[in-house]
mmCIF file with all atom_site columns, C-alpha atoms in Angstrom:
data_model
loop_
_atom_site.group_PDB
_atom_site.id
_atom_site.type_symbol
_atom_site.label_atom_id
_atom_site.label_alt_id
_atom_site.label_comp_id
_atom_site.label_asym_id
_atom_site.label_entity_id
_atom_site.label_seq_id
_atom_site.pdbx_PDB_ins_code
_atom_site.Cartn_x
_atom_site.Cartn_y
_atom_site.Cartn_z
_atom_site.occupancy
_atom_site.B_iso_or_equiv
_atom_site.pdbx_formal_charge
_atom_site.auth_seq_id
_atom_site.auth_comp_id
_atom_site.auth_asym_id
_atom_site.auth_atom_id
_atom_site.pdbx_PDB_model_num
ATOM 1   C CA . MET A 1 1   ? 0.000   0.000  0.000  1.00 39.00 ? 1   MET A CA 1
ATOM 2   C CA . LYS A 1 2   ? 1.194   3.541  -0.646 1.00 39.00 ? 2   LYS A CA 1
ATOM 3   C CA . LEU A 1 3   ? 0.890   5.732  2.419  1.00 42.00 ? 3   LEU A CA 1
ATOM 4   C CA . PRO A 1 4   ? 0.411   9.483  2.541  1.00 38.00 ? 4   PRO A CA 1
ATOM 5   C CA . GLY A 1 5   ? 3.789   11.087 2.228  1.00 39.00 ? 5   GLY A CA 1
ATOM 6   C CA . LYS A 1 6   ? 3.243   13.873 4.753  1.00 43.00 ? 6   LYS A CA 1
ATOM 7   C CA . LEU A 1 7   ? 1.057   14.529 7.726  1.00 48.00 ? 7   LEU A CA 1
ATOM 8   C CA . CYS A 1 8   ? -2.590  15.350 7.109  1.00 41.00 ? 8   CYS A CA 1
ATOM 9   C CA . THR A 1 9   ? -4.485  18.141 8.774  1.00 34.00 ? 9   THR A CA 1
ATOM 10  C CA . ARG A 1 10  ? -7.777  17.962 10.614 1.00 33.00 ? 10  ARG A CA 1
ATOM 11  C CA . ALA A 1 11  ? -10.335 20.556 11.582 1.00 30.00 ? 11  ALA A CA 1
ATOM 12  C CA . SER A 1 12  ? -9.586  21.185 15.242 1.00 32.00 ? 12  SER A CA 1
ATOM 13  C CA . SER A 1 13  ? -7.247  23.253 17.359 1.00 31.00 ? 13  SER A CA 1
ATOM 14  C CA . SER A 1 14  ? -4.921  20.284 17.799 1.00 34.00 ? 14  SER A CA 1
ATOM 15  C CA . SER A 1 15  ? -4.554  19.520 14.109 1.00 35.00 ? 15  SER A CA 1
ATOM 16  C CA . ALA A 1 16  ? -1.810  17.125 13.128 1.00 37.00 ? 16  ALA A CA 1
ATOM 17  C CA . SER A 1 17  ? 0.042   18.947 10.420 1.00 36.00 ? 17  SER A CA 1
ATOM 18  C CA . THR A 1 18  ? 3.575   20.022 9.860  1.00 36.00 ? 18  THR A CA 1
ATOM 19  C CA . ALA A 1 19  ? 4.489   23.271 11.530 1.00 35.00 ? 19  ALA A CA 1
ATOM 20  C CA . SER A 1 20  ? 4.448   26.347 9.328  1.00 34.00 ? 20  SER A CA 1
ATOM 21  C CA . SER A 1 21  ? 7.298   26.492 6.870  1.00 36.00 ? 21  SER A CA 1
ATOM 22  C CA . SER A 1 22  ? 7.846   26.976 3.184  1.00 35.00 ? 22  SER A CA 1
ATOM 23  C CA . SER A 1 23  ? 7.373   23.232 2.870  1.00 37.00 ? 23  SER A CA 1
ATOM 24  C CA . GLU A 1 24  ? 4.056   23.083 4.743  1.00 36.00 ? 24  GLU A CA 1
ATOM 25  C CA . VAL A 1 25  ? 1.695   20.667 3.086  1.00 37.00 ? 25  VAL A CA 1
ATOM 26  C CA . THR A 1 26  ? -2.036  20.614 2.581  1.00 34.00 ? 26  THR A CA 1
ATOM 27  C CA . ASN A 1 27  ? -4.402  17.688 2.948  1.00 35.00 ? 27  ASN A CA 1
ATOM 28  C CA . GLU A 1 28  ? -3.595  14.808 0.678  1.00 36.00 ? 28  GLU A CA 1
ATOM 29  C CA . SER A 1 29  ? -5.028  11.363 0.313  1.00 34.00 ? 29  SER A CA 1
ATOM 30  C CA . ALA A 1 30  ? -3.310  8.070  -0.189 1.00 36.00 ? 30  ALA A CA 1
ATOM 31  C CA . THR A 1 31  ? -3.856  5.823  -3.153 1.00 33.00 ? 31  THR A CA 1
ATOM 32  C CA . SER A 1 32  ? -4.568  2.861  -0.924 1.00 35.00 ? 32  SER A CA 1
ATOM 33  C CA . SER A 1 33  ? -8.235  2.082  -0.445 1.00 33.00 ? 33  SER A CA 1
ATOM 34  C CA . SER A 1 34  ? -7.412  1.145  3.149  1.00 39.00 ? 34  SER A CA 1
ATOM 35  C CA . TRP A 1 35  ? -6.555  4.756  4.038  1.00 35.00 ? 35  TRP A CA 1
ATOM 36  C CA . THR A 1 36  ? -9.394  6.777  5.518  1.00 42.00 ? 36  THR A CA 1
ATOM 37  C CA . GLN A 1 37  ? -9.055  9.902  7.616  1.00 43.00 ? 37  GLN A CA 1
ATOM 38  C CA . ASN A 1 38  ? -10.371 9.045  11.061 1.00 44.00 ? 38  ASN A CA 1
ATOM 39  C CA . THR A 1 39  ? -13.655 10.805 11.838 1.00 49.00 ? 39  THR A CA 1
ATOM 40  C CA . ASP A 1 40  ? -14.299 9.325  15.279 1.00 49.00 ? 40  ASP A CA 1
ATOM 41  C CA . THR A 1 41  ? -15.252 11.730 18.056 1.00 49.00 ? 41  THR A CA 1
ATOM 42  C CA . THR A 1 42  ? -12.097 10.727 19.904 1.00 59.00 ? 42  THR A CA 1
ATOM 43  C CA . TYR A 1 43  ? -9.049  11.350 17.754 1.00 65.00 ? 43  TYR A CA 1
ATOM 44  C CA . PRO A 1 44  ? -6.293  8.803  18.441 1.00 80.00 ? 44  PRO A CA 1
ATOM 45  C CA . ILE A 1 45  ? -3.686  11.346 19.520 1.00 80.00 ? 45  ILE A CA 1
ATOM 46  C CA . ASP A 1 46  ? -6.206  13.083 21.796 1.00 82.00 ? 46  ASP A CA 1
ATOM 47  C CA . ALA A 1 47  ? -6.909  9.769  23.489 1.00 80.00 ? 47  ALA A CA 1
ATOM 48  C CA . MET A 1 48  ? -3.169  9.281  23.950 1.00 87.00 ? 48  MET A CA 1
ATOM 49  C CA . LYS A 1 49  ? -2.936  12.601 25.777 1.00 85.00 ? 49  LYS A CA 1
ATOM 50  C CA . THR A 1 50  ? -5.384  11.383 28.416 1.00 90.00 ? 50  THR A CA 1
ATOM 51  C CA . ALA A 1 51  ? -3.387  8.221  29.145 1.00 93.00 ? 51  ALA A CA 1
ATOM 52  C CA . PRO A 1 52  ? -1.706  7.918  32.557 1.00 94.00 ? 52  PRO A CA 1
ATOM 53  C CA . LEU A 1 53  ? 2.054   8.242  32.818 1.00 96.00 ? 53  LEU A CA 1
ATOM 54  C CA . ALA A 1 54  ? 3.821   4.900  33.019 1.00 97.00 ? 54  ALA A CA 1
ATOM 55  C CA . PRO A 1 55  ? 6.311   4.471  35.872 1.00 97.00 ? 55  PRO A CA 1
ATOM 56  C CA . ALA A 1 56  ? 9.763   5.919  35.243 1.00 97.00 ? 56  ALA A CA 1
ATOM 57  C CA . SER A 1 57  ? 11.168  2.389  35.545 1.00 97.00 ? 57  SER A CA 1
ATOM 58  C CA . GLU A 1 58  ? 9.261   1.372  32.402 1.00 97.00 ? 58  GLU A CA 1
ATOM 59  C CA . LEU A 1 59  ? 10.778  4.278  30.500 1.00 97.00 ? 59  LEU A CA 1
ATOM 60  C CA . ALA A 1 60  ? 14.251  3.288  31.663 1.00 97.00 ? 60  ALA A CA 1
ATOM 61  C CA . GLY A 1 61  ? 13.647  -0.286 30.517 1.00 97.00 ? 61  GLY A CA 1
ATOM 62  C CA . LEU A 1 62  ? 12.727  0.547  26.910 1.00 97.00 ? 62  LEU A CA 1
ATOM 63  C CA . THR A 1 63  ? 14.875  -0.949 24.166 1.00 97.00 ? 63  THR A CA 1
ATOM 64  C CA . ASP A 1 64  ? 15.655  0.884  20.924 1.00 97.00 ? 64  ASP A CA 1
ATOM 65  C CA . ALA A 1 65  ? 13.026  -1.305 19.226 1.00 98.00 ? 65  ALA A CA 1
ATOM 66  C CA . ASP A 1 66  ? 10.460  -0.342 21.881 1.00 98.00 ? 66  ASP A CA 1
ATOM 67  C CA . ARG A 1 67  ? 11.132  3.362  21.407 1.00 98.00 ? 67  ARG A CA 1
ATOM 68  C CA . ALA A 1 68  ? 10.931  3.008  17.640 1.00 98.00 ? 68  ALA A CA 1
ATOM 69  C CA . ALA A 1 69  ? 7.566   1.229  17.849 1.00 98.00 ? 69  ALA A CA 1
ATOM 70  C CA . LEU A 1 70  ? 6.203   3.864  20.233 1.00 98.00 ? 70  LEU A CA 1
ATOM 71  C CA . PHE A 1 71  ? 7.306   6.732  17.990 1.00 98.00 ? 71  PHE A CA 1
ATOM 72  C CA . PHE A 1 72  ? 6.060   5.057  14.804 1.00 98.00 ? 72  PHE A CA 1
ATOM 73  C CA . THR A 1 73  ? 2.682   4.485  16.453 1.00 97.00 ? 73  THR A CA 1
ATOM 74  C CA . ALA A 1 74  ? 2.467   8.063  17.722 1.00 97.00 ? 74  ALA A CA 1
ATOM 75  C CA . TYR A 1 75  ? 3.437   9.475  14.303 1.00 97.00 ? 75  TYR A CA 1
ATOM 76  C CA . TRP A 1 76  ? 0.595   7.650  12.605 1.00 96.00 ? 76  TRP A CA 1
ATOM 77  C CA . ALA A 1 77  ? -1.789  8.434  15.457 1.00 94.00 ? 77  ALA A CA 1
ATOM 78  C CA . LEU A 1 78  ? -1.142  12.073 14.562 1.00 93.00 ? 78  LEU A CA 1
ATOM 79  C CA . ASN A 1 79  ? -2.457  11.147 11.103 1.00 91.00 ? 79  ASN A CA 1
ATOM 80  C CA . GLY A 1 80  ? -5.639  9.669  12.568 1.00 92.00 ? 80  GLY A CA 1
ATOM 81  C CA . LEU A 1 81  ? -4.780  5.968  12.451 1.00 94.00 ? 81  LEU A CA 1
ATOM 82  C CA . GLN A 1 82  ? -5.844  3.589  15.191 1.00 93.00 ? 82  GLN A CA 1
ATOM 83  C CA . GLN A 1 83  ? -3.138  1.382  16.682 1.00 95.00 ? 83  GLN A CA 1
ATOM 84  C CA . SER A 1 84  ? -4.293  -1.737 14.837 1.00 95.00 ? 84  SER A CA 1
ATOM 85  C CA . GLU A 1 85  ? -3.996  0.150  11.537 1.00 96.00 ? 85  GLU A CA 1
ATOM 86  C CA . VAL A 1 86  ? -0.470  1.249  12.434 1.00 97.00 ? 86  VAL A CA 1
ATOM 87  C CA . ALA A 1 87  ? 0.473   -2.395 13.031 1.00 97.00 ? 87  ALA A CA 1
ATOM 88  C CA . ASP A 1 88  ? -0.888  -3.265 9.575  1.00 97.00 ? 88  ASP A CA 1
ATOM 89  C CA . TYR A 1 89  ? 1.265   -0.535 8.011  1.00 94.00 ? 89  TYR A CA 1
ATOM 90  C CA . ALA A 1 90  ? 4.370   -1.665 9.871  1.00 97.00 ? 90  ALA A CA 1
ATOM 91  C CA . ASN A 1 91  ? 3.842   -5.153 8.448  1.00 97.00 ? 91  ASN A CA 1
ATOM 92  C CA . SER A 1 92  ? 3.009   -4.051 4.911  1.00 95.00 ? 92  SER A CA 1
ATOM 93  C CA . THR A 1 93  ? 4.179   -6.361 2.130  1.00 94.00 ? 93  THR A CA 1
ATOM 94  C CA . SER A 1 94  ? 4.659   -3.499 -0.337 1.00 95.00 ? 94  SER A CA 1
ATOM 95  C CA . GLU A 1 95  ? 6.877   -1.270 1.843  1.00 95.00 ? 95  GLU A CA 1
ATOM 96  C CA . THR A 1 96  ? 9.485   -1.910 4.496  1.00 97.00 ? 96  THR A CA 1
ATOM 97  C CA . TYR A 1 97  ? 9.609   0.497  7.423  1.00 98.00 ? 97  TYR A CA 1
ATOM 98  C CA . SER A 1 98  ? 12.879  0.990  9.268  1.00 98.00 ? 98  SER A CA 1
ATOM 99  C CA . TYR A 1 99  ? 14.284  2.959  12.158 1.00 98.00 ? 99  TYR A CA 1
ATOM 100 C CA . HIS A 1 100 ? 17.861  4.145  12.199 1.00 98.00 ? 100 HIS A CA 1
ATOM 101 C CA . LEU A 1 101 ? 20.011  5.008  15.203 1.00 98.00 ? 101 LEU A CA 1
ATOM 102 C CA . VAL A 1 102 ? 22.382  7.981  15.079 1.00 96.00 ? 102 VAL A CA 1
ATOM 103 C CA . PRO A 1 103 ? 25.773  7.304  16.695 1.00 95.00 ? 103 PRO A CA 1
ATOM 104 C CA . GLY A 1 104 ? 27.170  10.381 18.410 1.00 91.00 ? 104 GLY A CA 1
ATOM 105 C CA . SER A 1 105 ? 23.747  11.676 19.425 1.00 92.00 ? 105 SER A CA 1
ATOM 106 C CA . SER A 1 106 ? 23.815  10.032 22.879 1.00 91.00 ? 106 SER A CA 1
ATOM 107 C CA . SER A 1 107 ? 20.788  7.925  21.866 1.00 92.00 ? 107 SER A CA 1
ATOM 108 C CA . LYS A 1 108 ? 18.707  11.079 21.411 1.00 95.00 ? 108 LYS A CA 1
ATOM 109 C CA . LEU A 1 109 ? 17.901  10.674 17.704 1.00 97.00 ? 109 LEU A CA 1
ATOM 110 C CA . ILE A 1 110 ? 15.990  8.018  15.743 1.00 98.00 ? 110 ILE A CA 1
ATOM 111 C CA . VAL A 1 111 ? 15.330  8.394  11.997 1.00 98.00 ? 111 VAL A CA 1
ATOM 112 C CA . PHE A 1 112 ? 12.450  6.629  10.234 1.00 98.00 ? 112 PHE A CA 1
ATOM 113 C CA . SER A 1 113 ? 12.346  5.586  6.607  1.00 98.00 ? 113 SER A CA 1
ATOM 114 C CA . GLU A 1 114 ? 10.296  3.527  4.193  1.00 98.00 ? 114 GLU A CA 1
ATOM 115 C CA . PHE A 1 115 ? 11.734  1.390  1.401  1.00 97.00 ? 115 PHE A CA 1
ATOM 116 C CA . ILE A 1 116 ? 9.577   0.688  -1.651 1.00 95.00 ? 116 ILE A CA 1
ATOM 117 C CA . PRO A 1 117 ? 10.973  -2.403 -3.415 1.00 95.00 ? 117 PRO A CA 1
ATOM 118 C CA . SER A 1 118 ? 8.900   -1.941 -6.574 1.00 95.00 ? 118 SER A CA 1
ATOM 119 C CA . VAL A 1 119 ? 10.876  1.213  -7.424 1.00 95.00 ? 119 VAL A CA 1
ATOM 120 C CA . ASN A 1 120 ? 13.997  0.466  -5.322 1.00 95.00 ? 120 ASN A CA 1
ATOM 121 C CA . GLN A 1 121 ? 13.471  3.724  -3.442 1.00 96.00 ? 121 GLN A CA 1
ATOM 122 C CA . THR A 1 122 ? 14.076  4.810  0.145  1.00 97.00 ? 122 THR A CA 1
ATOM 123 C CA . ASP A 1 123 ? 12.146  7.782  1.519  1.00 98.00 ? 123 ASP A CA 1
ATOM 124 C CA . TYR A 1 124 ? 13.071  9.428  4.820  1.00 98.00 ? 124 TYR A CA 1
ATOM 125 C CA . MET A 1 125 ? 9.858   10.146 6.727  1.00 98.00 ? 125 MET A CA 1
ATOM 126 C CA . PHE A 1 126 ? 10.692  11.882 10.014 1.00 98.00 ? 126 PHE A CA 1
ATOM 127 C CA . TYR A 1 127 ? 13.133  11.845 12.882 1.00 98.00 ? 127 TYR A CA 1
ATOM 128 C CA . ALA A 1 128 ? 12.454  11.774 16.610 1.00 98.00 ? 128 ALA A CA 1
ATOM 129 C CA . LEU A 1 129 ? 14.492  13.873 19.026 1.00 97.00 ? 129 LEU A CA 1
ATOM 130 C CA . ILE A 1 130 ? 14.493  12.683 22.652 1.00 96.00 ? 130 ILE A CA 1
ATOM 131 C CA . ASP A 1 131 ? 15.052  15.195 25.448 1.00 94.00 ? 131 ASP A CA 1
ATOM 132 C CA . GLY A 1 132 ? 14.785  13.563 28.848 1.00 94.00 ? 132 GLY A CA 1
ATOM 133 C CA . GLU A 1 133 ? 11.251  12.160 29.091 1.00 97.00 ? 133 GLU A CA 1
ATOM 134 C CA . GLN A 1 134 ? 10.039  14.239 26.145 1.00 97.00 ? 134 GLN A CA 1
ATOM 135 C CA . VAL A 1 135 ? 10.157  13.418 22.448 1.00 97.00 ? 135 VAL A CA 1
ATOM 136 C CA . ALA A 1 136 ? 9.324   15.570 19.423 1.00 97.00 ? 136 ALA A CA 1
ATOM 137 C CA . PHE A 1 137 ? 9.089   14.661 15.731 1.00 98.00 ? 137 PHE A CA 1
ATOM 138 C CA . TYR A 1 138 ? 10.545  16.564 12.782 1.00 97.00 ? 138 TYR A CA 1
ATOM 139 C CA . ASN A 1 139 ? 9.371   16.084 9.211  1.00 97.00 ? 139 ASN A CA 1
ATOM 140 C CA . MET A 1 140 ? 11.808  14.908 6.558  1.00 97.00 ? 140 MET A CA 1
ATOM 141 C CA . TYR A 1 141 ? 9.250   15.299 3.755  1.00 96.00 ? 141 TYR A CA 1
ATOM 142 C CA . GLN A 1 142 ? 9.803   11.877 2.191  1.00 96.00 ? 142 GLN A CA 1
ATOM 143 C CA . SER A 1 143 ? 13.290  12.919 1.120  1.00 97.00 ? 143 SER A CA 1
ATOM 144 C CA . LYS A 1 144 ? 14.951  10.514 -1.284 1.00 97.00 ? 144 LYS A CA 1
ATOM 145 C CA . THR A 1 145 ? 18.425  11.981 -0.771 1.00 97.00 ? 145 THR A CA 1
ATOM 146 C CA . PRO A 1 146 ? 20.862  9.635  1.008  1.00 97.00 ? 146 PRO A CA 1
ATOM 147 C CA . ILE A 1 147 ? 21.943  10.993 4.379  1.00 98.00 ? 147 ILE A CA 1
ATOM 148 C CA . THR A 1 148 ? 25.658  11.612 4.786  1.00 97.00 ? 148 THR A CA 1
ATOM 149 C CA . SER A 1 149 ? 25.181  14.010 7.733  1.00 96.00 ? 149 SER A CA 1
ATOM 150 C CA . LEU A 1 150 ? 21.864  14.385 9.475  1.00 96.00 ? 150 LEU A CA 1
ATOM 151 C CA . ALA A 1 151 ? 22.976  17.579 11.213 1.00 94.00 ? 151 ALA A CA 1
ATOM 152 C CA . SER A 1 152 ? 24.057  19.410 8.065  1.00 94.00 ? 152 SER A CA 1
ATOM 153 C CA . GLN A 1 153 ? 21.294  18.150 5.780  1.00 96.00 ? 153 GLN A CA 1
ATOM 154 C CA . TYR A 1 154 ? 18.496  18.815 8.263  1.00 95.00 ? 154 TYR A CA 1
ATOM 155 C CA . SER A 1 155 ? 19.870  21.943 9.949  1.00 92.00 ? 155 SER A CA 1
ATOM 156 C CA . LEU A 1 156 ? 20.612  20.474 13.360 1.00 93.00 ? 156 LEU A CA 1
ATOM 157 C CA . THR A 1 157 ? 23.104  22.401 15.436 1.00 89.00 ? 157 THR A CA 1
ATOM 158 C CA . VAL A 1 158 ? 25.174  20.457 17.933 1.00 78.00 ? 158 VAL A CA 1
ATOM 159 C CA . PRO A 1 159 ? 26.524  22.867 20.584 1.00 71.00 ? 159 PRO A CA 1
ATOM 160 C CA . GLY A 1 160 ? 28.299  20.655 23.099 1.00 70.00 ? 160 GLY A CA 1
ATOM 161 C CA . THR A 1 161 ? 25.972  17.735 23.784 1.00 70.00 ? 161 THR A CA 1
ATOM 162 C CA . THR A 1 162 ? 22.768  19.648 22.915 1.00 80.00 ? 162 THR A CA 1
ATOM 163 C CA . LEU A 1 163 ? 20.894  19.024 19.665 1.00 88.00 ? 163 LEU A CA 1
ATOM 164 C CA . ARG A 1 164 ? 18.840  21.921 18.335 1.00 91.00 ? 164 ARG A CA 1
ATOM 165 C CA . PRO A 1 165 ? 16.790  21.646 15.134 1.00 94.00 ? 165 PRO A CA 1
ATOM 166 C CA . SER A 1 166 ? 16.323  24.904 13.253 1.00 91.00 ? 166 SER A CA 1
ATOM 167 C CA . MET A 1 167 ? 12.976  23.748 11.872 1.00 92.00 ? 167 MET A CA 1
ATOM 168 C CA . PRO A 1 168 ? 9.862   23.590 14.081 1.00 94.00 ? 168 PRO A CA 1
ATOM 169 C CA . GLU A 1 169 ? 8.636   20.215 15.231 1.00 95.00 ? 169 GLU A CA 1
ATOM 170 C CA . ILE A 1 170 ? 5.588   18.561 13.712 1.00 96.00 ? 170 ILE A CA 1
ATOM 171 C CA . ARG A 1 171 ? 2.577   20.116 15.367 1.00 92.00 ? 171 ARG A CA 1
ATOM 172 C CA . ASP A 1 172 ? 1.283   18.249 18.428 1.00 92.00 ? 172 ASP A CA 1
ATOM 173 C CA . SER A 1 173 ? 4.295   15.914 18.393 1.00 95.00 ? 173 SER A CA 1
ATOM 174 C CA . ASP A 1 174 ? 5.991   17.137 21.582 1.00 95.00 ? 174 ASP A CA 1
ATOM 175 C CA . MET A 1 175 ? 4.986   14.260 23.857 1.00 96.00 ? 175 MET A CA 1
ATOM 176 C CA . ASN A 1 176 ? 5.908   12.639 27.138 1.00 97.00 ? 176 ASN A CA 1
ATOM 177 C CA . MET A 1 177 ? 7.399   9.202  26.523 1.00 97.00 ? 177 MET A CA 1
ATOM 178 C CA . ARG A 1 178 ? 5.919   7.796  29.710 1.00 97.00 ? 178 ARG A CA 1
ATOM 179 C CA . GLN A 1 179 ? 2.505   8.795  28.387 1.00 97.00 ? 179 GLN A CA 1
ATOM 180 C CA . LEU A 1 180 ? 3.222   7.060  25.091 1.00 97.00 ? 180 LEU A CA 1
ATOM 181 C CA . ILE A 1 181 ? 4.024   3.908  27.063 1.00 97.00 ? 181 ILE A CA 1
ATOM 182 C CA . GLY A 1 182 ? 0.771   4.261  29.018 1.00 96.00 ? 182 GLY A CA 1
ATOM 183 C CA . ALA A 1 183 ? -1.248  4.756  25.846 1.00 95.00 ? 183 ALA A CA 1
ATOM 184 C CA . PHE A 1 184 ? 0.285   2.253  23.444 1.00 96.00 ? 184 PHE A CA 1
ATOM 185 C CA . LYS A 1 185 ? 2.631   -0.344 24.928 1.00 96.00 ? 185 LYS A CA 1
ATOM 186 C CA . SER A 1 186 ? 0.015   -2.606 26.550 1.00 94.00 ? 186 SER A CA 1
ATOM 187 C CA . ASP A 1 187 ? -2.139  -2.805 23.402 1.00 94.00 ? 187 ASP A CA 1
ATOM 188 C CA . LYS A 1 188 ? -1.915  -6.136 21.600 1.00 94.00 ? 188 LYS A CA 1
ATOM 189 C CA . SER A 1 189 ? -0.983  -4.295 18.393 1.00 96.00 ? 189 SER A CA 1
ATOM 190 C CA . PHE A 1 190 ? 2.227   -2.918 19.897 1.00 98.00 ? 190 PHE A CA 1
ATOM 191 C CA . ASP A 1 191 ? 4.200   -6.152 19.550 1.00 97.00 ? 191 ASP A CA 1
ATOM 192 C CA . GLN A 1 192 ? 2.980   -6.495 15.944 1.00 98.00 ? 192 GLN A CA 1
ATOM 193 C CA . THR A 1 193 ? 4.223   -3.007 15.160 1.00 98.00 ? 193 THR A CA 1
ATOM 194 C CA . LYS A 1 194 ? 7.583   -3.692 16.800 1.00 98.00 ? 194 LYS A CA 1
ATOM 195 C CA . LYS A 1 195 ? 7.920   -6.960 14.884 1.00 98.00 ? 195 LYS A CA 1
ATOM 196 C CA . GLY A 1 196 ? 7.186   -5.215 11.574 1.00 98.00 ? 196 GLY A CA 1
ATOM 197 C CA . LEU A 1 197 ? 9.763   -2.443 11.993 1.00 98.00 ? 197 LEU A CA 1
ATOM 198 C CA . HIS A 1 198 ? 13.320  -3.163 10.899 1.00 98.00 ? 198 HIS A CA 1
ATOM 199 C CA . GLN A 1 199 ? 16.498  -1.684 12.324 1.00 98.00 ? 199 GLN A CA 1
ATOM 200 C CA . GLY A 1 200 ? 18.219  -0.104 9.376  1.00 98.00 ? 200 GLY A CA 1
ATOM 201 C CA . ALA A 1 201 ? 21.775  1.091  8.937  1.00 98.00 ? 201 ALA A CA 1
ATOM 202 C CA . ASP A 1 202 ? 23.002  3.767  11.328 1.00 98.00 ? 202 ASP A CA 1
ATOM 203 C CA . ILE A 1 203 ? 22.667  7.380  10.156 1.00 97.00 ? 203 ILE A CA 1
ATOM 204 C CA . PRO A 1 204 ? 25.748  9.646  10.462 1.00 96.00 ? 204 PRO A CA 1
ATOM 205 C CA . LEU A 1 205 ? 25.251  12.682 12.675 1.00 95.00 ? 205 LEU A CA 1
#
């Protein structure tokens, strides 16, 4: 299935769209008949924001694969997908979804990509920046350009051990990781999503 390349917007104050920039996108639909913008009264990301915080010990015990599955789920929840739909996407037979660690970032960065075998093409979707218990997502606009330096190609400054993106985060994506655990990790779809995601090659900082 071909997924929407960039975040969709919705008609509410907490719309899930990219933050304002010259690259801001408008609503777009996917070619897959399985894609439908969620119209439920409770929007998935709004429901996440009412979830209780998981204990700090659960956050400390997350693996890289756990974090990747949580972030992938939250990203698509911002698009209006339910968790079971996210698991279906992660296990798609027409695309392969990967997460990439970034050595030198003190485990603060994870990049997400999709590989489309039919056209032998890799698209970079978004990256997650972890700051303590918080995480925020930054759009990569389905870039097809190989990454030789994430910092230089995506305008990340690295003063000392601090990472500072020059672009604004995806709207509504600044989230508490303990709340993501509380919202998503116990759902039966979480393990399916984690199983479907691949760990790709490291991305140079």
